[in-house]
Amino acid sequence: MTYDLIIYNGDIIPLEEELIDVQAVGVEDDTITEIWTGDFDPEEVTAKEWYNLEGKTLIPGFIDTHNHILMYSKMKSQVYCGPPESNSVDRLLNKVEKEAKNQDKAKWIIGYGYDDTLLEEQRHITREELDRVAPDHPVFIRHISGHLAVVNSKALEVSDINDEVKDPSGGHFGRHEDGTLDGVLYEIPVLEKVMRHLDQLTSDELTRLMIEASEDYIKEGITTNTDAAVGLDGGFSEYEEHIRAVTHPDFKLKMRYMVMDDVLIEKPFADMTADEVDSYISFQSNGQARLDSAKFFQDGSIQGYTGALRGGYHLHPEHNGALIHKQETLNEIFQNAHDRGFRIACHGNGDLAIDSIIQALTNALEQFPREGHLHRIEHLQTAREEDLKRMAEYDIATSLFINHVYYWGDRHRDTFLGPERAEKLDPLNSVREHGLLYTLHSDNPITAISPLFSVWAAVNRVTRDGHVLGESEKIDAYEALKTMTLYGARLNDTEETNGSIQIGKEADFAVLDRNPLTIDPMAIKDLNVVQTFIDGKPCIVEK
């Protein structure tokens, strides 16, 4: 027999416990067809292509179950307004002013990455400050959380928004003490009122950026990826943007879509079951994409004080954020999605929101029991013990945004949650001990796309300032690798086809320059992905 590809001569981590001492992997077409354990002699087999690991490490391709690749793609054409170069109000305004001088007056200035908690002044910028540096340009700068933005007066004017505007359900406009708008927008229903007026990329421009973004993901070893909110900013048009990109021959990444519920209740999806939507997506994408779930939100961002917390915020106990939906409304929309066969994925950061989501999910499951439903709660930052017990009882899964511990852990401890609650931020080990199916994710572009960084964060739980936050919630490196490979496949309900190195599965691999199970755990984030294989084909130039 002649194999299409044989990978050999290095450490191979199959993430299948029964496979010990794997020496080589054989691929035919796009499938793993042979695994050699014990002694392996290259002289005894033939292959069209050989990949010599030369002591490097082979693992299954990473599966990122929650990020926003479309949003990330669009940001490639925008102005970065985050630290370290924009770590003060003046520096941020200087960047906006410089951009304004280089753009036609009618053109929007669109920025991203802004973080008020990392500005020296520890406050939001205002519309008046933006007016001073860009009086003739509409300006929209999205907060690092994705849930907030700041705009200037020109942006409000173009969007037909004035001081008398009413707050929509699920969001609010920031205001000065006299009631006038201060330019800060809180939550998606408010952001949408401005975003629909932004300058749009052409189809060709966006497809090119999507291909570039997919290559960024592949360079990090990701082979299967989930966009966690298709339709969040632009409705059904975002689905069409995805399909244009994923059907381009240069787009190699395997995709899954969490589709926003308000898109699924409109044409063409309104009368479809989940299976019919999945078939529709698979047909339109030439098999490159699948339906993941129906996506919902029940709160916002803890960093933006819009996450819904029991007991309020550490420095502002009188304020606990707000739920987006009343309980009876959430129960109703979950029941509708559940009855149509959809897997439900709901954003929940604060424990008040998490409790509300659990109530709605359990209500749907009691009304219409369904085995293997794979309903899930996204982020799960502040879940309490009683929440995890309830989730385990109903087999509710989760994907945790572990990068929070590094990027915001110090501020959660000192500002938002307080020391006791911050110790349980993203409670990985507790989730594991309760037997929940769980994965890790980057939430890119909220944090950089890097599965190895997420694995590092889960193993070490070190904050930006170098503190360990939640020693008891650490997991080991082997378990952390599983959360972004095998467990990702289980959460995607594709364990039969990917997630580990096993005969019969897709030949999706990442090659690392060192073995994450044998190095110092603090060095895991410094590992390099030197090659990624999708369907047995190398996708990047080796570093």
Coordinates of C-alpha atoms in Angstrom, one line a residue:
M1 CA 0.0 0.0 0.0
T2 CA 1.2 3.5 -0.8
Y3 CA 0.0 6.2 1.6
D4 CA -0.6 9.8 0.4
L5 CA 1.2 11.1 3.5
I6 CA 3.1 9.7 6.4
I7 CA 4.1 11.8 9.4
Y8 CA 6.8 10.4 11.6
N9 CA 10.0 10.9 13.8
G10 CA 8.7 13.0 16.6
D11 CA 6.4 13.2 19.6
I12 CA 2.8 12.3 18.6
I13 CA 0.0 13.2 21.1
P14 CA -3.2 11.5 19.8
L15 CA -5.3 12.5 22.8
E16 CA -6.8 9.0 22.7
E17 CA -5.9 7.2 26.0
E18 CA -5.7 3.8 24.4
L19 CA -3.1 4.8 21.9
I20 CA 0.3 4.6 23.5
D21 CA 3.8 5.2 22.0
V22 CA 2.5 6.4 18.6
Q23 CA 5.4 6.5 16.2
A24 CA 3.8 7.5 12.9
V25 CA 0.5 8.4 11.2
G26 CA -0.6 7.4 7.7
V27 CA -3.1 9.4 5.6
E28 CA -5.0 8.5 2.5
D29 CA -7.1 11.2 0.7
D30 CA -8.2 13.3 3.7
T31 CA -8.5 10.6 6.3
I32 CA -6.2 8.9 8.9
T33 CA -5.9 5.3 7.8
E34 CA -3.0 4.0 9.8
I35 CA -1.4 4.6 13.2
W36 CA 1.9 2.8 14.0
T37 CA 2.7 2.2 17.7
G38 CA 5.9 0.8 19.0
D39 CA 8.7 0.3 16.4
F40 CA 8.3 2.0 13.0
D41 CA 10.6 1.5 10.1
P42 CA 10.2 3.9 7.2
E43 CA 11.8 1.4 4.9
E44 CA 8.9 -1.0 5.2
V45 CA 6.2 1.4 3.9
T46 CA 5.8 3.7 0.9
A47 CA 4.2 7.1 0.7
K48 CA 3.7 9.9 -1.9
E49 CA 4.7 12.5 0.7
W50 CA 6.7 12.2 3.9
Y51 CA 6.6 14.7 6.8
N52 CA 9.6 14.3 9.1
L53 CA 8.8 15.9 12.4
E54 CA 12.5 16.0 13.3
G55 CA 11.7 15.7 17.0
K56 CA 8.8 18.2 16.9
T57 CA 5.3 17.4 18.2
L58 CA 2.1 16.4 16.3
I59 CA -1.3 17.0 17.9
P60 CA -4.8 17.1 16.5
G61 CA -5.8 20.4 14.8
F62 CA -7.2 22.9 17.3
I63 CA -10.9 23.5 17.4
D64 CA -11.9 27.0 18.6
T65 CA -15.6 26.9 19.5
H66 CA -16.2 30.6 20.1
N67 CA -14.7 33.6 18.3
H68 CA -15.8 36.2 15.8
I69 CA -13.7 35.8 12.6
L70 CA -16.0 38.1 10.5
M71 CA -15.6 40.9 13.1
Y72 CA -11.9 40.3 13.2
S73 CA -11.7 40.4 9.4
K74 CA -13.4 43.8 9.3
M75 CA -11.1 45.2 12.0
K76 CA -8.1 44.6 9.7
S77 CA -9.3 47.7 7.8
Q78 CA -9.9 49.8 11.0
V79 CA -7.8 51.9 13.4
Y80 CA -6.4 50.2 16.5
C81 CA -7.2 52.3 19.5
G82 CA -6.0 50.1 22.3
P83 CA -2.9 49.9 24.5
P84 CA 0.0 50.4 24.7
E85 CA 0.1 53.1 22.1
S86 CA -3.4 54.5 23.1
N87 CA -3.1 54.2 26.9
S88 CA -4.2 57.8 27.7
V89 CA -7.0 60.0 26.5
D90 CA -4.6 62.4 24.8
R91 CA -2.8 59.6 22.9
L92 CA -6.1 58.0 21.8
L93 CA -7.4 61.4 20.6
N94 CA -4.1 62.1 18.8
K95 CA -4.5 58.9 16.9
V96 CA -8.1 59.8 15.9
E97 CA -6.9 63.3 14.9
K98 CA -4.1 61.9 12.7
E99 CA -6.6 59.6 11.0
A100 CA -9.0 62.5 10.4
K101 CA -6.3 64.5 8.6
N102 CA -5.7 61.6 6.3
Q103 CA -9.3 60.9 5.3
D104 CA -12.0 62.6 3.3
K105 CA -14.5 64.5 5.5
A106 CA -17.4 62.3 4.5
K107 CA -15.6 59.1 5.5
W108 CA -16.2 57.3 8.8
I109 CA -13.3 56.9 11.2
I110 CA -13.8 53.4 12.6
G111 CA -11.6 52.2 15.5
Y112 CA -11.4 49.2 17.8
G113 CA -9.6 47.9 20.8
Y114 CA -10.4 50.9 23.0
D115 CA -10.3 50.0 26.8
D116 CA -11.3 52.7 29.3
T117 CA -9.9 50.7 32.2
L118 CA -6.4 50.8 30.7
L119 CA -6.4 54.5 30.0
E120 CA -4.4 56.5 32.5
E121 CA -7.5 58.6 33.3
Q122 CA -9.6 55.5 34.0
R123 CA -12.6 56.8 32.2
H124 CA -14.4 56.9 28.9
I125 CA -13.6 59.5 26.3
T126 CA -16.5 61.7 25.4
R127 CA -18.2 62.9 22.2
E128 CA -17.0 66.5 22.9
E129 CA -13.4 65.3 23.0
L130 CA -13.8 63.4 19.8
D131 CA -15.5 66.5 18.3
R132 CA -12.5 68.5 19.0
V133 CA -10.1 66.3 17.0
A134 CA -12.5 65.1 14.3
P135 CA -15.3 67.7 13.9
D136 CA -16.1 66.9 10.3
H137 CA -15.8 63.1 10.4
P138 CA -18.3 60.6 11.9
V139 CA -16.3 58.6 14.5
F140 CA -17.1 55.2 15.9
I141 CA -14.6 53.4 18.2
R142 CA -15.6 50.0 19.5
H143 CA -14.7 49.0 23.0
I144 CA -12.4 46.0 23.6
S145 CA -15.4 44.1 25.1
G146 CA -17.3 44.4 21.8
H147 CA -20.3 45.5 23.9
L148 CA -19.7 49.2 24.0
A149 CA -18.5 52.0 21.7
V150 CA -17.9 55.8 21.8
V151 CA -19.0 58.1 19.0
N152 CA -18.8 61.8 18.2
S153 CA -21.5 64.3 17.4
K154 CA -21.2 63.8 13.7
A155 CA -21.8 60.1 14.1
L156 CA -24.9 60.8 16.1
E157 CA -26.1 63.3 13.5
V158 CA -25.5 60.9 10.6
S159 CA -27.4 58.2 12.6
D160 CA -30.3 60.6 13.3
I161 CA -29.8 60.3 17.1
N162 CA -30.4 63.2 19.4
D163 CA -30.6 63.9 23.1
E164 CA -34.3 62.9 23.2
V165 CA -33.5 59.3 22.0
K166 CA -35.1 56.6 24.2
D167 CA -33.0 53.6 25.4
P168 CA -33.9 50.4 23.6
S169 CA -34.4 47.1 25.5
G170 CA -31.1 45.5 26.3
G171 CA -28.9 48.7 26.1
H172 CA -28.7 52.3 27.0
F173 CA -27.1 55.6 25.9
G174 CA -24.5 57.2 28.1
R175 CA -25.5 60.7 29.3
H176 CA -24.0 63.7 31.1
E177 CA -25.5 64.9 34.4
D178 CA -27.7 67.3 32.4
G179 CA -29.2 64.4 30.4
T180 CA -27.4 65.1 27.1
L181 CA -25.6 62.3 25.3
D182 CA -22.0 61.8 26.3
G183 CA -21.1 59.6 23.2
V184 CA -20.8 56.3 25.0
L185 CA -23.0 53.5 23.7
Y186 CA -23.8 50.5 25.9
E187 CA -24.7 47.1 24.3
I188 CA -25.6 45.8 20.9
P189 CA -29.1 47.2 20.5
V190 CA -27.6 50.7 20.9
L191 CA -24.5 50.1 18.8
E192 CA -26.7 48.8 16.0
K193 CA -28.3 52.2 15.7
V194 CA -25.0 53.6 14.6
M195 CA -23.4 50.6 12.9
R196 CA -26.0 50.4 10.2
H197 CA -24.7 53.8 8.9
L198 CA -21.0 52.9 8.8
D199 CA -19.0 52.8 5.6
Q200 CA -19.2 49.2 4.2
L201 CA -16.4 47.2 2.6
T202 CA -17.1 45.9 -0.9
S203 CA -17.7 42.2 -1.3
D204 CA -14.3 41.6 -2.8
E205 CA -12.5 43.6 -0.1
L206 CA -14.3 41.7 2.7
T207 CA -13.7 38.3 1.1
R208 CA -10.0 39.1 0.8
L209 CA -9.9 40.1 4.5
M210 CA -11.8 37.0 5.4
I211 CA -9.2 34.8 3.6
E212 CA -6.4 36.7 5.3
A213 CA -8.1 36.1 8.7
S214 CA -8.6 32.4 8.0
E215 CA -4.8 32.2 7.3
D216 CA -4.1 33.9 10.6
Y217 CA -6.2 31.2 12.3
I218 CA -4.6 28.4 10.5
K219 CA -1.1 29.7 11.4
E220 CA -2.2 29.2 15.0
G221 CA -3.0 25.5 14.4
I222 CA -6.8 26.0 14.1
T223 CA -8.4 23.7 11.6
T224 CA -12.1 24.0 12.7
N225 CA -13.6 27.3 13.8
T226 CA -16.9 28.7 15.0
D227 CA -18.1 32.2 14.4
A228 CA -20.1 32.8 17.5
A229 CA -22.6 35.4 16.4
V230 CA -23.4 35.4 12.7
G231 CA -25.8 38.3 12.2
L232 CA -24.8 40.2 15.4
D233 CA -23.9 43.5 13.7
G234 CA -25.5 43.2 10.2
G235 CA -28.3 40.6 10.2
F236 CA -28.6 38.1 7.3
S237 CA -26.1 40.0 5.2
E238 CA -23.4 38.6 7.6
Y239 CA -24.4 35.1 6.7
E240 CA -24.1 36.0 3.0
E241 CA -20.6 37.5 3.7
H242 CA -19.5 34.3 5.3
I243 CA -20.8 32.2 2.3
R244 CA -18.9 34.3 -0.2
A245 CA -15.7 33.9 1.7
V246 CA -16.0 30.2 2.6
T247 CA -16.7 29.2 -1.0
H248 CA -13.6 30.9 -2.3
P249 CA -10.9 28.3 -3.2
D250 CA -8.3 30.1 -1.0
F251 CA -10.4 29.7 2.1
K252 CA -9.3 26.4 3.8
L253 CA -10.6 26.7 7.4
K254 CA -13.5 24.5 8.3
M255 CA -16.4 26.7 9.6
R256 CA -19.3 26.4 11.9
Y257 CA -21.9 29.2 12.5
M258 CA -23.8 30.2 15.6
V259 CA -26.6 32.1 13.9
M260 CA -28.3 34.9 15.8
D261 CA -31.9 34.0 16.8
D262 CA -33.3 37.1 15.1
V263 CA -31.8 35.9 11.8
L264 CA -33.2 32.4 12.3
I265 CA -36.8 33.7 12.7
E266 CA -36.6 35.6 9.3
K267 CA -36.6 34.3 5.8
P268 CA -35.1 32.1 4.4
F269 CA -34.7 30.3 7.8
A270 CA -38.0 31.2 9.4
D271 CA -39.8 28.0 8.5
M272 CA -36.8 25.6 8.8
T273 CA -35.9 23.1 11.4
A274 CA -32.3 23.0 12.7
D275 CA -31.6 20.1 10.4
E276 CA -32.9 22.0 7.4
V277 CA -30.8 25.0 8.2
D278 CA -27.8 22.8 8.6
S279 CA -28.4 21.2 5.2
Y280 CA -29.0 24.7 3.6
I281 CA -25.7 26.0 5.0
S282 CA -23.8 22.8 4.0
F283 CA -25.2 23.0 0.4
Q284 CA -24.5 26.7 0.0
S285 CA -20.9 26.4 1.4
N286 CA -20.1 23.3 -0.7
G287 CA -19.7 21.4 2.6
Q288 CA -17.2 23.8 4.0
A289 CA -19.5 25.1 6.8
R290 CA -22.1 23.7 9.1
L291 CA -24.7 25.1 11.5
D292 CA -23.6 25.2 15.1
S293 CA -26.4 26.6 17.1
A294 CA -29.0 29.4 17.6
K295 CA -27.2 32.2 19.4
F296 CA -28.7 34.4 22.2
F297 CA -27.5 37.0 24.7
Q298 CA -28.8 37.5 28.3
D299 CA -26.3 40.0 29.5
G300 CA -23.3 42.1 28.4
S301 CA -19.7 42.6 29.6
I302 CA -18.5 42.7 33.2
Q303 CA -15.8 45.1 32.1
G304 CA -18.5 47.5 30.8
Y305 CA -20.7 47.1 33.9
T306 CA -23.3 45.5 31.7
G307 CA -22.8 41.9 32.9
A308 CA -25.6 40.9 35.2
L309 CA -24.3 40.0 38.7
R310 CA -25.9 38.7 41.8
G311 CA -24.7 40.9 44.6
G312 CA -23.6 43.8 42.5
Y313 CA -20.1 45.0 41.5
H314 CA -17.2 45.2 44.0
L315 CA -16.7 48.9 44.0
H316 CA -20.3 49.7 43.0
P317 CA -22.5 47.2 45.0
E318 CA -25.6 49.2 44.2
H319 CA -25.2 48.3 40.5
N320 CA -25.6 44.7 39.3
G321 CA -26.0 45.2 35.5
A322 CA -29.2 44.1 33.9
L323 CA -30.7 41.1 32.1
I324 CA -31.4 41.6 28.4
H325 CA -34.7 39.6 28.5
K326 CA -37.3 39.2 31.1
Q327 CA -37.4 35.6 32.3
E328 CA -40.7 34.7 30.7
T329 CA -39.4 36.2 27.4
L330 CA -36.2 34.2 27.5
N331 CA -38.2 31.0 28.4
E332 CA -40.4 31.6 25.3
I333 CA -37.6 32.2 22.8
F334 CA -35.6 29.3 24.1
Q335 CA -38.6 27.0 23.9
N336 CA -39.2 28.0 20.3
A337 CA -35.6 27.3 19.3
H338 CA -35.5 24.1 21.3
D339 CA -38.7 22.8 19.7
R340 CA -37.4 23.5 16.2
G341 CA -34.4 21.3 17.0
F342 CA -31.8 23.9 17.5
R343 CA -28.9 23.6 19.9
I344 CA -29.0 26.8 22.0
A345 CA -25.9 28.8 22.8
C346 CA -26.4 31.8 25.1
H347 CA -23.9 34.4 26.2
G348 CA -23.8 34.7 30.0
N349 CA -21.0 36.4 31.9
G350 CA -22.6 37.5 35.2
D351 CA -24.0 34.8 37.5
L352 CA -27.4 36.5 37.5
A353 CA -27.5 36.0 33.8
I354 CA -26.1 32.4 34.1
D355 CA -28.9 31.6 36.6
S356 CA -31.5 33.0 34.2
I357 CA -30.2 31.0 31.2
I358 CA -30.2 27.8 33.3
Q359 CA -33.8 28.5 34.2
A360 CA -34.8 29.0 30.6
L361 CA -32.9 25.9 29.3
T362 CA -34.2 23.6 32.0
N363 CA -37.8 24.9 31.4
A364 CA -37.4 24.0 27.7
L365 CA -36.0 20.6 28.5
E366 CA -38.7 19.8 30.9
Q367 CA -41.4 20.8 28.4
F368 CA -39.8 18.8 25.6
P369 CA -37.0 16.4 26.8
R370 CA -34.3 15.8 24.2
E371 CA -31.3 13.5 24.6
G372 CA -27.9 14.9 23.4
H373 CA -29.3 18.4 23.1
L374 CA -25.8 20.0 23.6
H375 CA -27.3 23.3 24.8
R376 CA -24.5 25.5 26.1
I377 CA -23.7 28.7 28.1
E378 CA -21.0 30.9 26.6
H379 CA -18.2 32.4 28.7
L380 CA -19.6 31.3 32.2
Q381 CA -17.2 33.7 33.9
T382 CA -18.8 33.9 37.3
A383 CA -20.8 30.7 37.7
R384 CA -21.5 29.6 41.3
E385 CA -21.5 26.1 42.7
E386 CA -25.3 25.8 42.6
D387 CA -25.2 26.9 39.0
L388 CA -22.7 24.1 38.0
K389 CA -24.8 21.5 39.9
R390 CA -27.9 22.5 38.0
M391 CA -26.0 22.5 34.7
A392 CA -24.7 19.0 35.4
E393 CA -28.2 17.7 36.2
Y394 CA -29.4 18.8 32.8
D395 CA -26.2 18.1 30.8
I396 CA -25.8 21.7 29.9
A397 CA -22.4 22.3 28.3
T398 CA -20.2 25.4 28.3
S399 CA -17.3 27.2 26.6
L400 CA -15.2 29.4 28.9
F401 CA -13.4 32.5 27.9
I402 CA -10.3 31.6 29.9
N403 CA -8.2 34.5 28.6
H404 CA -10.2 36.8 30.9
V405 CA -7.9 35.6 33.7
Y406 CA -4.8 37.1 32.1
Y407 CA -6.2 40.2 30.4
W408 CA -8.7 41.3 33.1
G409 CA -8.1 39.2 36.1
D410 CA -6.4 42.0 38.1
R411 CA -9.2 44.4 37.4
H412 CA -11.8 41.8 38.2
R413 CA -10.2 41.2 41.6
D414 CA -9.7 44.9 42.4
T415 CA -12.6 46.7 40.7
F416 CA -15.4 44.5 39.3
L417 CA -15.8 41.3 41.3
G418 CA -13.6 41.6 44.4
P419 CA -11.0 39.0 45.6
E420 CA -13.3 36.2 46.6
R421 CA -15.4 36.1 43.4
A422 CA -12.3 36.7 41.2
E423 CA -10.7 33.5 42.6
K424 CA -13.5 31.6 40.9
L425 CA -13.4 33.5 37.6
D426 CA -13.7 31.0 34.7
P427 CA -13.9 28.1 37.1
L428 CA -12.3 25.4 34.9
N429 CA -11.5 22.8 37.6
S430 CA -15.0 23.1 39.2
V431 CA -16.6 22.7 35.8
R432 CA -14.4 19.6 35.2
E433 CA -15.2 18.1 38.6
H434 CA -18.9 18.5 38.0
G435 CA -18.5 16.4 34.8
L436 CA -19.6 19.2 32.4
L437 CA -18.6 19.1 28.8
Y438 CA -16.5 22.2 28.3
T439 CA -14.1 23.9 26.0
L440 CA -11.9 27.0 26.0
H441 CA -12.0 29.9 23.5
S442 CA -10.3 33.1 22.6
D443 CA -13.4 35.2 21.7
N444 CA -11.1 36.8 19.1
P445 CA -10.9 39.7 18.4
I446 CA -11.6 40.5 22.1
T447 CA -8.3 38.7 22.7
A448 CA -5.8 37.5 20.1
I449 CA -6.4 34.2 18.4
S450 CA -4.1 31.6 20.0
P451 CA -5.2 28.2 21.3
L452 CA -1.7 27.8 22.9
F453 CA -2.2 31.0 24.9
S454 CA -5.6 29.8 26.1
V455 CA -4.0 26.4 27.1
W456 CA -1.3 28.4 29.0
A457 CA -3.9 30.5 30.7
A458 CA -5.9 27.5 31.8
V459 CA -2.8 25.7 33.2
N460 CA -1.2 28.7 35.0
R461 CA -4.0 31.2 35.6
V462 CA -1.5 34.1 35.7
T463 CA -2.8 37.7 35.4
R464 CA -1.3 40.5 33.4
D465 CA 0.4 41.7 36.6
G466 CA 1.9 38.3 37.4
H467 CA -0.5 37.1 40.1
V468 CA -2.0 33.6 40.2
L469 CA -5.8 34.0 40.3
G470 CA -7.6 30.9 41.4
E471 CA -5.0 28.2 42.2
S472 CA -7.7 25.6 42.8
E473 CA -9.2 26.3 39.4
K474 CA -6.1 25.3 37.3
I475 CA -6.2 22.3 35.0
D476 CA -3.2 20.3 33.8
A477 CA -1.7 20.7 30.3
Y478 CA -3.1 17.4 29.0
E479 CA -6.6 18.3 30.0
A480 CA -6.2 21.8 28.6
L481 CA -5.1 20.4 25.2
K482 CA -8.3 18.3 25.2
T483 CA -10.5 21.3 25.8
M484 CA -9.4 22.7 22.4
T485 CA -9.3 19.5 20.5
L486 CA -11.2 16.4 21.6
Y487 CA -13.7 18.3 23.8
G488 CA -14.2 20.8 21.0
A489 CA -15.3 17.9 18.7
R490 CA -17.6 16.6 21.4
L491 CA -19.2 20.0 21.8
N492 CA -19.5 20.3 18.0
D493 CA -21.0 16.7 17.9
T494 CA -18.3 15.7 15.5
E495 CA -16.2 13.4 17.7
E496 CA -16.6 10.6 15.1
T497 CA -14.7 12.7 12.5
N498 CA -12.2 15.0 14.3
G499 CA -10.7 16.1 17.6
S500 CA -8.1 13.4 18.1
I501 CA -5.6 11.4 16.1
Q502 CA -7.5 8.1 15.4
I503 CA -8.0 5.9 12.4
G504 CA -11.1 7.0 10.4
K505 CA -10.9 10.7 11.5
E506 CA -10.1 13.7 9.3
A507 CA -6.4 14.3 8.9
D508 CA -6.3 17.7 10.6
F509 CA -3.1 18.3 12.6
A510 CA -1.0 21.0 14.1
V511 CA 2.8 20.6 14.5
L512 CA 4.4 22.3 17.5
D513 CA 8.1 23.1 17.9
R514 CA 8.1 21.5 21.3
N515 CA 6.0 19.1 23.4
P516 CA 3.6 21.1 25.7
L517 CA 3.4 18.1 28.1
T518 CA 7.1 18.0 28.9
I519 CA 8.1 21.7 29.0
D520 CA 7.8 24.2 31.8
P521 CA 4.0 25.0 31.9
M522 CA 4.9 28.7 32.0
A523 CA 6.5 28.3 28.5
I524 CA 3.4 26.9 26.8
K525 CA 2.4 30.3 25.4
D526 CA 5.8 30.6 23.8
L527 CA 5.4 27.4 21.7
N528 CA 5.2 27.9 18.0
V529 CA 2.9 26.2 15.5
V530 CA 5.3 25.3 12.6
Q531 CA 2.8 23.6 10.3
T532 CA -1.0 23.0 10.1
F533 CA -2.5 20.2 8.1
I534 CA -6.2 20.3 6.9
D535 CA -7.4 17.1 5.3
G536 CA -3.9 15.8 5.1
K537 CA -2.6 18.9 3.2
P538 CA 0.0 21.3 4.6
C539 CA -1.5 24.8 4.8
I540 CA 1.4 27.1 6.0
V541 CA 5.0 27.7 5.2
E542 CA 7.0 26.2 8.0
K543 CA 8.5 28.8 10.3

